[in-house]
Short mmCIF file of C-alpha atoms in Angstrom, two decimals:
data_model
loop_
_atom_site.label_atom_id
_atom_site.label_comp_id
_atom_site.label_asym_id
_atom_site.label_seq_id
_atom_site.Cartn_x
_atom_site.Cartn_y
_atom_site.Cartn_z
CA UNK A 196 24.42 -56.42 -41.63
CA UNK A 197 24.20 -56.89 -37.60
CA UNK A 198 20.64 -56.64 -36.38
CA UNK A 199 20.18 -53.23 -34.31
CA UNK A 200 20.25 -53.64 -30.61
CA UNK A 201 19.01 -50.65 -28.60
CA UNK A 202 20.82 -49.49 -25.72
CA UNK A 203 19.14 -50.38 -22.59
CA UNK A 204 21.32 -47.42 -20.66
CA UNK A 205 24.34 -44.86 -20.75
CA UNK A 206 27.91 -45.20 -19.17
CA UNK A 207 28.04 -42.19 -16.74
CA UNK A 208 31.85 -41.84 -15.03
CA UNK A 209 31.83 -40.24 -11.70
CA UNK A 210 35.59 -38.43 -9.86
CA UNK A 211 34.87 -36.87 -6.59
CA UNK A 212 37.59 -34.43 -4.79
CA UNK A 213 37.52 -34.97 -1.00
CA UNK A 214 37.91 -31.02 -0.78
CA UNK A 215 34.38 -29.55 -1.84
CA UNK A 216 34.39 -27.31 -5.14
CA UNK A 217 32.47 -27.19 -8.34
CA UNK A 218 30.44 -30.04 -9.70
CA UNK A 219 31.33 -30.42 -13.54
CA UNK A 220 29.82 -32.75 -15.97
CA UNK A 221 31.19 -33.02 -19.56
CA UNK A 222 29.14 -34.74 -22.34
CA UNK A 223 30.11 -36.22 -25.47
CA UNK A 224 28.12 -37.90 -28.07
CA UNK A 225 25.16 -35.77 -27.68
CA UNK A 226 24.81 -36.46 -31.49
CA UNK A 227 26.28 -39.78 -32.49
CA UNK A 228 28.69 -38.79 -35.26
CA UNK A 229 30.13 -36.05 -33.11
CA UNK A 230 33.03 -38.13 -31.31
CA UNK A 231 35.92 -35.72 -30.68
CA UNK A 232 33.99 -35.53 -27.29
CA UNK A 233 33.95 -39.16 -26.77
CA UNK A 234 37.27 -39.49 -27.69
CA UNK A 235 38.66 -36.42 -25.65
CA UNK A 236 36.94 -37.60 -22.47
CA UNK A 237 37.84 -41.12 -22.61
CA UNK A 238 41.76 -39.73 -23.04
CA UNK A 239 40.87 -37.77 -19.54
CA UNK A 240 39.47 -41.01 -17.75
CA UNK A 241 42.36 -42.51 -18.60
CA UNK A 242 44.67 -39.78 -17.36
CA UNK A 243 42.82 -39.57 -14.08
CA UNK A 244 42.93 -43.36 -13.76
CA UNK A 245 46.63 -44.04 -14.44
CA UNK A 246 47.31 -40.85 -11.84
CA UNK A 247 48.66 -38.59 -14.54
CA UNK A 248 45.98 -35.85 -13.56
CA UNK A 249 44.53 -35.35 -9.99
CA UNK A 250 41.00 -34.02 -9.26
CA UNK A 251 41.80 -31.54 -6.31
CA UNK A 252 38.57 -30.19 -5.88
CA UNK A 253 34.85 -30.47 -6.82
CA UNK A 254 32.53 -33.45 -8.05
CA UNK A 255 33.44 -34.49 -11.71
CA UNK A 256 30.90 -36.26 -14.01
CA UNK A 257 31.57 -37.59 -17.11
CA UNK A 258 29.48 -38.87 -20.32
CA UNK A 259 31.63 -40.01 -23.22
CA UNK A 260 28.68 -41.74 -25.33
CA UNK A 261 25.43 -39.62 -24.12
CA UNK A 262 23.90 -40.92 -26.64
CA UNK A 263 24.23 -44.75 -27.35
CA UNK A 264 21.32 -45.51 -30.01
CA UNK A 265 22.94 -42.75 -32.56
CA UNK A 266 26.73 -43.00 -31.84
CA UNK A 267 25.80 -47.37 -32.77
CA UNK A 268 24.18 -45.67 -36.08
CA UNK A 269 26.41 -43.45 -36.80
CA UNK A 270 24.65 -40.50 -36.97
CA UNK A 271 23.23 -37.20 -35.74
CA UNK A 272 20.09 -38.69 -34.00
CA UNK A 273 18.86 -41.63 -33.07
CA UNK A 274 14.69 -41.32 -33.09
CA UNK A 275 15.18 -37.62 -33.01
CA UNK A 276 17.55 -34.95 -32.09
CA UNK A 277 18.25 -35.21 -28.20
CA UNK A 278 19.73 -31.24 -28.69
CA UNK A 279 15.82 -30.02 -29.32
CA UNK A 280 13.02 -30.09 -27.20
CA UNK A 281 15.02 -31.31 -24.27
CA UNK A 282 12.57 -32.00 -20.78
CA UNK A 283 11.87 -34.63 -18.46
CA UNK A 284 8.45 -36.61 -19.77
CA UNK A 285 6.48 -38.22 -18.01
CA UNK A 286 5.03 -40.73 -21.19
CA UNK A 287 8.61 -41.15 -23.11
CA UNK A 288 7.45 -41.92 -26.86
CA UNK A 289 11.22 -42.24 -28.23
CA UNK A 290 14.44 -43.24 -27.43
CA UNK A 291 15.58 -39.86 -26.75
CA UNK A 292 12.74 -38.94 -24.67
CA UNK A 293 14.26 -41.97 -22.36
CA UNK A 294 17.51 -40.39 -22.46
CA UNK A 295 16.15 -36.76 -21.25
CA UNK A 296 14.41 -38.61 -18.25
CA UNK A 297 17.90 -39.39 -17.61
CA UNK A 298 20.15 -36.63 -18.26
CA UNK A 299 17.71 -33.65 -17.15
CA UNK A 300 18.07 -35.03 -13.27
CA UNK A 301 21.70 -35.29 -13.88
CA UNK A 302 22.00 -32.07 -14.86
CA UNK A 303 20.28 -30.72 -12.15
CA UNK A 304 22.96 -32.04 -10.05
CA UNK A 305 25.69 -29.96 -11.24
CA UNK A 306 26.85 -26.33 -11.25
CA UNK A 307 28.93 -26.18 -14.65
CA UNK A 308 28.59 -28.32 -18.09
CA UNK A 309 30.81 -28.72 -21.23
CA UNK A 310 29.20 -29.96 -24.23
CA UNK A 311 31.61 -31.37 -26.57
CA UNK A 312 30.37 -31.12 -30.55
CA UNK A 313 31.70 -30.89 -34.18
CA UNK A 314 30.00 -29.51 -37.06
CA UNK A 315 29.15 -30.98 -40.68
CA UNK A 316 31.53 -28.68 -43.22
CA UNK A 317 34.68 -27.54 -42.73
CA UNK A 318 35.45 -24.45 -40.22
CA UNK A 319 37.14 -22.57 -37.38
CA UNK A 320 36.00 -24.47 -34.00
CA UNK A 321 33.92 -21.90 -31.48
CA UNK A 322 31.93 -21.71 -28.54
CA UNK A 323 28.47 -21.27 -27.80
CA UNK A 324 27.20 -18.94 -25.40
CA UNK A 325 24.10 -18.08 -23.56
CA UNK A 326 22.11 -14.77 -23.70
CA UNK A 327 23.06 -11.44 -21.68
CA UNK A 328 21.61 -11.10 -18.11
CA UNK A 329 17.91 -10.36 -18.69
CA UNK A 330 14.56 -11.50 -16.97
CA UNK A 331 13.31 -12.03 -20.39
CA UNK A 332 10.45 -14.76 -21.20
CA UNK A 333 13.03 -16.83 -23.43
CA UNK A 334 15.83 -17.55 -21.79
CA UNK A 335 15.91 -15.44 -18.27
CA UNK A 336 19.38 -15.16 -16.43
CA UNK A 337 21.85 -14.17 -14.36
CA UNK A 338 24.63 -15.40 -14.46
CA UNK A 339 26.31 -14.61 -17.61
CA UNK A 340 29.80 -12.75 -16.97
CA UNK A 341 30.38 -16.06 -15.30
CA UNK A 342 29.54 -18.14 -18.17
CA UNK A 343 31.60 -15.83 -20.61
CA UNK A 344 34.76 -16.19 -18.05
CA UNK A 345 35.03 -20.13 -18.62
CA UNK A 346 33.94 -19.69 -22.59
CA UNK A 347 37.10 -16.77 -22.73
CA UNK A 348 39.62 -19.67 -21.14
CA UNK A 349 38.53 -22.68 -22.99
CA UNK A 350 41.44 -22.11 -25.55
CA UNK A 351 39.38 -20.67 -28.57
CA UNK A 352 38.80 -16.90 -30.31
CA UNK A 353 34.94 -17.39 -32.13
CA UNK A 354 32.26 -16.80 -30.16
CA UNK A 355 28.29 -17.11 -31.14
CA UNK A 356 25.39 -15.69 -29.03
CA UNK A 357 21.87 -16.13 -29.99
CA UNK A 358 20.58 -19.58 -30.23
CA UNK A 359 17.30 -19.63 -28.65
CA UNK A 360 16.04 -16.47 -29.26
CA UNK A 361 16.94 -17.65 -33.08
CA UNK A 362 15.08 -20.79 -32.87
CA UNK A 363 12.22 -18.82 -31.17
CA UNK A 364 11.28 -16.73 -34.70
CA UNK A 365 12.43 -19.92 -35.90
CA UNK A 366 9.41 -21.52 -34.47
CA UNK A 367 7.32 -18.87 -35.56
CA UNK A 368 7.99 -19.66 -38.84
CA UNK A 369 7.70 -23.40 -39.15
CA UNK A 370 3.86 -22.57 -37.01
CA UNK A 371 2.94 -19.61 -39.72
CA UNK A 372 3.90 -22.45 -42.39
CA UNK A 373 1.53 -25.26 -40.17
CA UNK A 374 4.07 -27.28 -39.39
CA UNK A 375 4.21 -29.03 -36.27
CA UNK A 376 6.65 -26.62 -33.61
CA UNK A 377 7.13 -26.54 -30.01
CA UNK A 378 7.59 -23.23 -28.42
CA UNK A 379 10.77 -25.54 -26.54
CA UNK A 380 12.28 -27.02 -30.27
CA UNK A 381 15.58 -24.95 -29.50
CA UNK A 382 16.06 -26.24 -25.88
CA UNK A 383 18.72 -29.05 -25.95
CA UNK A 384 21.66 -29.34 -22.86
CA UNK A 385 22.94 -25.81 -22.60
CA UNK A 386 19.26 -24.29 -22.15
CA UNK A 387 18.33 -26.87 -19.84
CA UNK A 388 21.09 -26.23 -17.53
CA UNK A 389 20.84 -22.73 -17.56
CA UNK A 390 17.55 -23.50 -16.80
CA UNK A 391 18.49 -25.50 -13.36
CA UNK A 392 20.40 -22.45 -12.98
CA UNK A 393 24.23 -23.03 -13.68
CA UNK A 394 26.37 -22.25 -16.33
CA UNK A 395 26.49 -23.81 -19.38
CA UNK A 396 28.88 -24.13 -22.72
CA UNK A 397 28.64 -25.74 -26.31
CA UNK A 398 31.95 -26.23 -27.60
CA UNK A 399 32.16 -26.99 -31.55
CA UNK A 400 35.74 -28.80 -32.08
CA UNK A 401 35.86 -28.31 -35.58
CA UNK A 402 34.45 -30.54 -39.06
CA UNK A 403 33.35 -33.94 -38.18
CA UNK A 404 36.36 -36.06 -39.15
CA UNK A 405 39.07 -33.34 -38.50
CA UNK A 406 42.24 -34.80 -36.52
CA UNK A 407 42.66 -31.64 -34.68
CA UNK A 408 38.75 -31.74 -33.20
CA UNK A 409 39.87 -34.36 -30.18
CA UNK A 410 42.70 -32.39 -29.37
CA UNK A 411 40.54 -28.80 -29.36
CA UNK A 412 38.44 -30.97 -26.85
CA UNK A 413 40.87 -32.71 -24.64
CA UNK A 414 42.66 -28.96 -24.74
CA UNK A 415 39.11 -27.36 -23.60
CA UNK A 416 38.49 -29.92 -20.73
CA UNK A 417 41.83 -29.11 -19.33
CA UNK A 418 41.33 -25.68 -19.86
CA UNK A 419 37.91 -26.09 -17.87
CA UNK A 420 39.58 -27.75 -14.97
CA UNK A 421 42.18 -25.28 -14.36
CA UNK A 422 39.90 -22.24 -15.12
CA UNK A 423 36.96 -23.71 -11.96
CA UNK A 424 39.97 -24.35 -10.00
CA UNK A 425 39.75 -28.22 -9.68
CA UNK A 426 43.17 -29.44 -10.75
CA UNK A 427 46.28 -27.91 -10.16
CA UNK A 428 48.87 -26.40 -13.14
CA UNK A 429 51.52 -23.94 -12.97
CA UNK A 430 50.11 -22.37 -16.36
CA UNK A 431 46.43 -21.41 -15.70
CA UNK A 432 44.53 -20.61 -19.29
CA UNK A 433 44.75 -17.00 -20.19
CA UNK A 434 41.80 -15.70 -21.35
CA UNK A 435 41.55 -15.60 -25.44
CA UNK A 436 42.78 -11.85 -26.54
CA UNK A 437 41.48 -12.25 -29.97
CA UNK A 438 38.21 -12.68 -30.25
CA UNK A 439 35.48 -13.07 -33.30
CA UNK A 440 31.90 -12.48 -31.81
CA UNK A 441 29.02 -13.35 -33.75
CA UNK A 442 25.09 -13.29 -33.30
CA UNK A 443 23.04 -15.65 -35.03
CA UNK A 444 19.71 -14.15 -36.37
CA UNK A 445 17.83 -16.75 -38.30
CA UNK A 446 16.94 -20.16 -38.76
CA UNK A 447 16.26 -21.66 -41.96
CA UNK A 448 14.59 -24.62 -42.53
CA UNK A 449 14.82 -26.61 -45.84
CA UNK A 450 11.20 -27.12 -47.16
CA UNK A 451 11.63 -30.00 -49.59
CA UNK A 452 13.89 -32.61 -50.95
CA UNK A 453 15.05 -30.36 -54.21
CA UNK A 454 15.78 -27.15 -52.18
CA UNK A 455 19.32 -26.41 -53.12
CA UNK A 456 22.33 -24.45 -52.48
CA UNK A 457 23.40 -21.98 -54.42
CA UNK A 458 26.69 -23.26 -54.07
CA UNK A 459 28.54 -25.12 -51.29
CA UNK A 460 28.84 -23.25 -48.23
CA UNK A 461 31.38 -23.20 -45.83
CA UNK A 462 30.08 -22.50 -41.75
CA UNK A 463 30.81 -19.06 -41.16
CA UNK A 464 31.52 -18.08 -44.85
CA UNK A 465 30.99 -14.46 -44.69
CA UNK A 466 27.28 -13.46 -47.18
CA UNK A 467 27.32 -9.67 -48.44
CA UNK A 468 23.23 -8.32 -48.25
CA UNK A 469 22.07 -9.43 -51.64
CA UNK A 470 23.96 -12.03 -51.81
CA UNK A 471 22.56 -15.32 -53.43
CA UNK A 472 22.51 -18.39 -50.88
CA UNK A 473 20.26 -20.84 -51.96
CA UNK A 474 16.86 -22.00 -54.32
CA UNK A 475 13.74 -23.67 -52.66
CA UNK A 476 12.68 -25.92 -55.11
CA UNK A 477 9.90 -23.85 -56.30
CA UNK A 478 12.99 -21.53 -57.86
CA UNK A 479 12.63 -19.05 -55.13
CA UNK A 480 16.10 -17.42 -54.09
CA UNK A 481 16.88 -16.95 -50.78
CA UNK A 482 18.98 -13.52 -50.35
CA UNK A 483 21.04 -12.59 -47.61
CA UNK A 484 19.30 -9.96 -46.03
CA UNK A 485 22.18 -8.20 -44.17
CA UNK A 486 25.95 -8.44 -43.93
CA UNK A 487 27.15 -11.30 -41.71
CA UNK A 488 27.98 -15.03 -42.23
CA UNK A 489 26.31 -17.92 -43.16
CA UNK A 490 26.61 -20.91 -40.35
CA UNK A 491 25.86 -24.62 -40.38
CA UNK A 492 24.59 -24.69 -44.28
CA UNK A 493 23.78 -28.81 -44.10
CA UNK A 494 23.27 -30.22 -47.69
CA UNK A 495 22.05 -33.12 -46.50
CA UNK A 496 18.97 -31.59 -44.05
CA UNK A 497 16.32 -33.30 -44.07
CA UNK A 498 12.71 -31.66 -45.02
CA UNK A 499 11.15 -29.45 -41.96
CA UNK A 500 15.05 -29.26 -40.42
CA UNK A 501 17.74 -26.51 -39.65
CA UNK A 502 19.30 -26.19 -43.56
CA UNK A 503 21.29 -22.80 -42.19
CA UNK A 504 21.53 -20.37 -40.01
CA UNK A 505 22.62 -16.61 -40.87
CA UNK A 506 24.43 -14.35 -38.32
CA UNK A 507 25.69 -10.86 -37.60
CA UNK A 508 28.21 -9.35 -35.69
CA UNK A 509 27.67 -8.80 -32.06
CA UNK A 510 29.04 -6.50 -29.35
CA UNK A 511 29.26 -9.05 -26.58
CA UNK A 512 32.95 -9.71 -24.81
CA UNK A 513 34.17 -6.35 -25.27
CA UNK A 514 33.42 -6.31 -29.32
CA UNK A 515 33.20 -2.89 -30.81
#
């Protein structure tokens, strides 16, 4: 086995419009064994370098490997998750603190990002959104019909609200337990953005290894591009008609090595209230406590991480 070499930097790709517009940047890689985004965006580089798609307006960034040190280890993290606790630091004590010292100022720069993911068990691919407008003390803004317009074109139906108010109670929980939380856990690329105030959008491809998850990507970059205007197509995305909205709730964090599932979950397998989902290792059965789904159940969590996440239905994008 090859010694490990860290990365010393990231490869950041840079097309600029000579007609002003919107400045986009697209990421990939945020968790290294996620690569439908790397792959995607390196498909686009090539397209824009060979002349088979022209940037007609705007500033375009793009980050196929954002992060190096777990995309060479093949998995989620590399020290840590770079998607939690995301902010510039002045005293970096891990890799991915390094990487936020970068990434946060590039951020800043730009109006609009796509983040590119894929998710651990087989499901339906869906986007992420932000909260409602509000001047709340989690996640304040204002700009949210705009950030529902692009998620609408981006060529998928599922939609899921609710992440950092979620990992908020989540927090609550892990600091009523006494383990270590940070009021910012939740706060990875999206929040961060929305926090430089622009618009921001997590798209999940589809399971890890799934052919069609490059292709959902590549689809949703183009899709992107034609809905901020910056590339020109006779056949402009139409916004999706169907459309699945869905508001997660909870957070649930697996508590030791033996907690198990009750059986094995599928993301957004619907969960009936009563419903058994899963035994901490103590024999204590976790219940669904409502109708809804069950989302990201991870077998393989590790101790004092996100094991699942339930979810209801929500009213947002015209839901009844």
């Amino acid at each position: 086995m090859s010694e490990l070499t860290i990365p010393t930097g990231i490869a950041i790709h840079q097309f600029a419009s000579l007609q002003a517009g919107p400045r986009l940047i697209i990421l990939g890689a945020v968790h290294g064994n996620e690569v439908c985004g790397t792959l995607a965006i390196r498909r686009l580089m090539t397209d824009i370098e060979q002349g088979r798609l022209i940037l007609t307006r705007g500033h375009l960034t793009l980050v196929p490997i954002t992060n190096p040190l777990a995309f060479q280890l093949k998995r989620r993290h590399g020290d840590r998750n770079l998607n939690r606790n995301m902010r510039e630091s002045a005293t970096p004590q891990d890799f991915e603190d390094h990487l936020a010292n970068v990434l946060c100022p590039l951020l800043k720069a730009h109006d609009v990002l796509l983040d590119l993911h894929s998710f651990h068990t087989p499901g339906t691919p869906f986007a992420l959104i932000g909260p409602s407008n509000n001047h709340g003390e989690i996640e304040p803004f204002t700009r949210a019909h705009e950030e529902e317009a692009l998620a609408l074109a981006l060529g998928v139906s599922r939609f899921v609200e609710g992440w950092l108010e979620t990992y908020a109670q989540g927090v609550k929980d892990r600091q009523a337990r006494g383990a270590e939380a940070n009021i910012d856990y939740g706060v990875g690329t999206t929040e961060t953005m929305r926090r430089y105030g622009g618009i921001a959008i997590t798209l999940e491809c589809g399971q890890h290894e799934e052919d069609a998850a490059p292709q959902i990507a590549y689809q949703a970059i183009l899709n992107t591009l034609h809905h901020l205007n910056m590339i020109r197509d006779a056949a402009p995305p139409a916004p999706a008609a169907a459309r699945e909205v869905i508001r997660l709730y909870r957070v649930i964090d697996r508590l030791h090595p033996d907690d198990t599932f009750s059986r094995a979950w599928q993301s957004f397998e619907s969960v009936q209230y009563g419903d058994l989902i899963a035994h901490r290792h103590d024999g204590t059965a976790l219940i669904a406590d409502r109708d809804g789904w069950i989302v990201f159940p991870n077998p393989n969590a590790q101790v004092n991480q996100e094991w699942f996440y339930l979810a209801e239905k929500s009213s947002r994008l015209n839901q009844g």
